Amino acid sequence: MIYFDLDKSNIRKEAALDLAKILDVLQQNPTMKIDIRSHTDCRQTAKYNLALSERRAQSTIAWLVSKGIDTSRLTGKGYGESQLINDCGCEPTNQSNCTEEQHQMNRRSEFIVTAL
C-alpha cells in the first residue's frame, strides 16, 4: 500500500520506496499481474474524489511502467471515497471528525495480485 498527500496524485518519496519493493516482486515474477485500487479521503465532493483517485491509479501505473513493467501486467481503478478505512463523516459539509493521520490512511493505493 502507498499513501498520497491531500489533493495530490504524484508519487511521494516514501511511496517510491514501497513501489520499488513491488517492482522487485514483479521483476522476479514475470507472469504476475496486479490491480491497483486507488482511494481518497472524504474531503471534496464525491465526483472530484473519484477523478482524483483515477489520477492516483494512473500515476502509480505510470511509475511502474517507467521502471520497465509492461502495461499488460497492470490494471487500475479509482474508487474515490467509496471505500474509506476511516469513515470521517465529511458529507455533506466536508467538515470531518477525523485527525489528519486518519485521513491519510484513506488516501492510498492498494495492490491486488490478479495472476501469477
PDB file of C-alpha atoms in Angstrom:
ATOM      1  CA  MET A   1       0.000   0.000   0.000  1.00  0.00           C
ATOM      2  CA  ILE A   2       1.199   3.511  -0.738  1.00  0.00           C
ATOM      3  CA  TYR A   3      -0.157   6.827   0.511  1.00  0.00           C
ATOM      4  CA  PHE A   4      -0.765  10.223  -1.091  1.00  0.00           C
ATOM      5  CA  ASP A   5      -0.738  13.821   0.069  1.00  0.00           C
ATOM      6  CA  LEU A   6      -4.009  15.719   0.345  1.00  0.00           C
ATOM      7  CA  ASP A   7      -5.425  16.561  -3.096  1.00  0.00           C
ATOM      8  CA  LYS A   8      -2.336  15.144  -4.884  1.00  0.00           C
ATOM      9  CA  SER A   9      -1.720  12.236  -7.226  1.00  0.00           C
ATOM     10  CA  ASN A  10       2.074  12.392  -7.504  1.00  0.00           C
ATOM     11  CA  ILE A  11       4.202   9.594  -6.055  1.00  0.00           C
ATOM     12  CA  ARG A  12       5.815  10.714  -2.792  1.00  0.00           C
ATOM     13  CA  LYS A  13       9.391   9.744  -1.866  1.00  0.00           C
ATOM     14  CA  GLU A  14       8.125   7.319   0.786  1.00  0.00           C
ATOM     15  CA  ALA A  15       5.724   5.784  -1.721  1.00  0.00           C
ATOM     16  CA  ALA A  16       8.519   5.347  -4.271  1.00  0.00           C
ATOM     17  CA  LEU A  17      10.417   3.229  -1.736  1.00  0.00           C
ATOM     18  CA  ASP A  18       7.390   0.961  -1.314  1.00  0.00           C
ATOM     19  CA  LEU A  19       6.795   0.856  -5.069  1.00  0.00           C
ATOM     20  CA  ALA A  20      10.410  -0.242  -5.547  1.00  0.00           C
ATOM     21  CA  LYS A  21       9.624  -3.326  -3.435  1.00  0.00           C
ATOM     22  CA  ILE A  22       6.577  -4.068  -5.587  1.00  0.00           C
ATOM     23  CA  LEU A  23       8.733  -3.541  -8.672  1.00  0.00           C
ATOM     24  CA  ASP A  24      11.226  -6.137  -7.384  1.00  0.00           C
ATOM     25  CA  VAL A  25       8.439  -8.690  -6.877  1.00  0.00           C
ATOM     26  CA  LEU A  26       7.068  -8.014 -10.370  1.00  0.00           C
ATOM     27  CA  GLN A  27      10.543  -8.389 -11.894  1.00  0.00           C
ATOM     28  CA  GLN A  28      11.090 -11.690 -10.065  1.00  0.00           C
ATOM     29  CA  ASN A  29       7.680 -12.976 -11.195  1.00  0.00           C
ATOM     30  CA  PRO A  30       7.331 -12.090 -14.890  1.00  0.00           C
ATOM     31  CA  THR A  31       3.835 -13.567 -15.230  1.00  0.00           C
ATOM     32  CA  MET A  32       2.437 -11.758 -12.193  1.00  0.00           C
ATOM     33  CA  LYS A  33      -0.275  -9.187 -12.826  1.00  0.00           C
ATOM     34  CA  ILE A  34      -1.588  -6.662 -10.339  1.00  0.00           C
ATOM     35  CA  ASP A  35      -4.637  -4.472  -9.988  1.00  0.00           C
ATOM     36  CA  ILE A  36      -4.057  -1.055  -8.442  1.00  0.00           C
ATOM     37  CA  ARG A  37      -7.014   0.257  -6.451  1.00  0.00           C
ATOM     38  CA  SER A  38      -6.728   3.915  -5.508  1.00  0.00           C
ATOM     39  CA  HIS A  39      -8.713   5.855  -2.933  1.00  0.00           C
ATOM     40  CA  THR A  40      -9.195   9.315  -1.442  1.00  0.00           C
ATOM     41  CA  ASP A  41     -10.295  10.709   1.871  1.00  0.00           C
ATOM     42  CA  CYS A  42     -13.798  12.174   2.133  1.00  0.00           C
ATOM     43  CA  ARG A  43     -12.876  15.824   1.763  1.00  0.00           C
ATOM     44  CA  GLN A  44     -14.116  17.370  -1.517  1.00  0.00           C
ATOM     45  CA  THR A  45     -17.100  16.153  -3.497  1.00  0.00           C
ATOM     46  CA  ALA A  46     -17.628  12.514  -4.410  1.00  0.00           C
ATOM     47  CA  LYS A  47     -17.276  13.390  -8.122  1.00  0.00           C
ATOM     48  CA  TYR A  48     -13.997  15.240  -7.550  1.00  0.00           C
ATOM     49  CA  ASN A  49     -12.625  12.430  -5.392  1.00  0.00           C
ATOM     50  CA  LEU A  50     -13.475   9.807  -7.993  1.00  0.00           C
ATOM     51  CA  ALA A  51     -11.438  11.717 -10.599  1.00  0.00           C
ATOM     52  CA  LEU A  52      -8.576  12.242  -8.119  1.00  0.00           C
ATOM     53  CA  SER A  53      -8.453   8.547  -7.292  1.00  0.00           C
ATOM     54  CA  GLU A  54      -8.307   7.726 -11.028  1.00  0.00           C
ATOM     55  CA  ARG A  55      -5.310  10.064 -11.358  1.00  0.00           C
ATOM     56  CA  ARG A  56      -3.683   8.289  -8.414  1.00  0.00           C
ATOM     57  CA  ALA A  57      -4.182   4.883 -10.032  1.00  0.00           C
ATOM     58  CA  GLN A  58      -2.748   6.164 -13.308  1.00  0.00           C
ATOM     59  CA  SER A  59       0.284   7.802 -11.675  1.00  0.00           C
ATOM     60  CA  THR A  60       1.013   4.570  -9.816  1.00  0.00           C
ATOM     61  CA  ILE A  61       0.795   2.588 -13.054  1.00  0.00           C
ATOM     62  CA  ALA A  62       2.947   5.175 -14.852  1.00  0.00           C
ATOM     63  CA  TRP A  63       5.657   4.864 -12.186  1.00  0.00           C
ATOM     64  CA  LEU A  64       5.839   1.081 -12.620  1.00  0.00           C
ATOM     65  CA  VAL A  65       5.776   1.355 -16.424  1.00  0.00           C
ATOM     66  CA  SER A  66       8.606   3.928 -16.279  1.00  0.00           C
ATOM     67  CA  LYS A  67      10.664   1.247 -14.494  1.00  0.00           C
ATOM     68  CA  GLY A  68      10.067  -1.316 -17.250  1.00  0.00           C
ATOM     69  CA  ILE A  69       6.866  -3.136 -16.279  1.00  0.00           C
ATOM     70  CA  ASP A  70       4.638  -3.825 -19.289  1.00  0.00           C
ATOM     71  CA  THR A  71       1.214  -2.202 -19.172  1.00  0.00           C
ATOM     72  CA  SER A  72      -0.412  -5.562 -19.930  1.00  0.00           C
ATOM     73  CA  ARG A  73       0.519  -6.636 -16.390  1.00  0.00           C
ATOM     74  CA  LEU A  74      -1.163  -3.691 -14.699  1.00  0.00           C
ATOM     75  CA  THR A  75      -4.751  -2.591 -14.269  1.00  0.00           C
ATOM     76  CA  GLY A  76      -6.026   0.211 -12.129  1.00  0.00           C
ATOM     77  CA  LYS A  77      -9.182   1.873 -10.958  1.00  0.00           C
ATOM     78  CA  GLY A  78     -10.105   4.798  -8.765  1.00  0.00           C
ATOM     79  CA  TYR A  79     -12.716   4.299  -6.076  1.00  0.00           C
ATOM     80  CA  GLY A  80     -12.876   7.847  -4.745  1.00  0.00           C
ATOM     81  CA  GLU A  81     -14.213   7.956  -1.202  1.00  0.00           C
ATOM     82  CA  SER A  82     -16.391   4.850  -1.575  1.00  0.00           C
ATOM     83  CA  GLN A  83     -14.108   2.515   0.426  1.00  0.00           C
ATOM     84  CA  LEU A  84     -12.853   4.522   3.372  1.00  0.00           C
ATOM     85  CA  ILE A  85     -10.715   2.834   6.004  1.00  0.00           C
ATOM     86  CA  ASN A  86     -11.728   5.559   8.460  1.00  0.00           C
ATOM     87  CA  ASP A  87     -15.251   6.888   7.968  1.00  0.00           C
ATOM     88  CA  CYS A  88     -14.758  10.519   8.874  1.00  0.00           C
ATOM     89  CA  GLY A  89     -18.310  11.696   8.245  1.00  0.00           C
ATOM     90  CA  CYS A  90     -17.383  14.535   5.886  1.00  0.00           C
ATOM     91  CA  GLU A  91     -20.527  14.713   3.745  1.00  0.00           C
ATOM     92  CA  PRO A  92     -22.288  16.972   3.042  1.00  0.00           C
ATOM     93  CA  THR A  93     -20.316  19.800   4.682  1.00  0.00           C
ATOM     94  CA  ASN A  94     -16.810  18.372   4.171  1.00  0.00           C
ATOM     95  CA  GLN A  95     -16.262  19.005   7.885  1.00  0.00           C
ATOM     96  CA  SER A  96     -14.645  15.997   9.488  1.00  0.00           C
ATOM     97  CA  ASN A  97     -14.324  14.355  12.865  1.00  0.00           C
ATOM     98  CA  CYS A  98     -11.058  12.617  11.888  1.00  0.00           C
ATOM     99  CA  THR A  99      -7.460  13.557  12.534  1.00  0.00           C
ATOM    100  CA  GLU A 100      -5.097  14.226   9.648  1.00  0.00           C
ATOM    101  CA  GLU A 101      -3.495  10.823  10.313  1.00  0.00           C
ATOM    102  CA  GLN A 102      -6.877   9.124   9.913  1.00  0.00           C
ATOM    103  CA  HIS A 103      -7.485  10.977   6.643  1.00  0.00           C
ATOM    104  CA  GLN A 104      -4.015   9.883   5.474  1.00  0.00           C
ATOM    105  CA  MET A 105      -4.960   6.227   5.865  1.00  0.00           C
ATOM    106  CA  ASN A 106      -7.790   6.782   3.383  1.00  0.00           C
ATOM    107  CA  ARG A 107      -5.545   8.379   0.721  1.00  0.00           C
ATOM    108  CA  ARG A 108      -3.975   5.225  -0.643  1.00  0.00           C
ATOM    109  CA  SER A 109      -3.346   2.806  -3.480  1.00  0.00           C
ATOM    110  CA  GLU A 110      -3.696  -0.902  -2.773  1.00  0.00           C
ATOM    111  CA  PHE A 111      -2.108  -3.689  -4.811  1.00  0.00           C
ATOM    112  CA  ILE A 112      -4.016  -6.886  -5.543  1.00  0.00           C
ATOM    113  CA  VAL A 113      -2.333  -9.819  -7.297  1.00  0.00           C
ATOM    114  CA  THR A 114      -4.670 -10.967 -10.080  1.00  0.00           C
ATOM    115  CA  ALA A 115      -2.437 -13.539 -11.787  1.00  0.00           C
ATOM    116  CA  LEU A 116       0.731 -15.469 -11.053  1.00  0.00           C
TER     117      LEU A 116
END
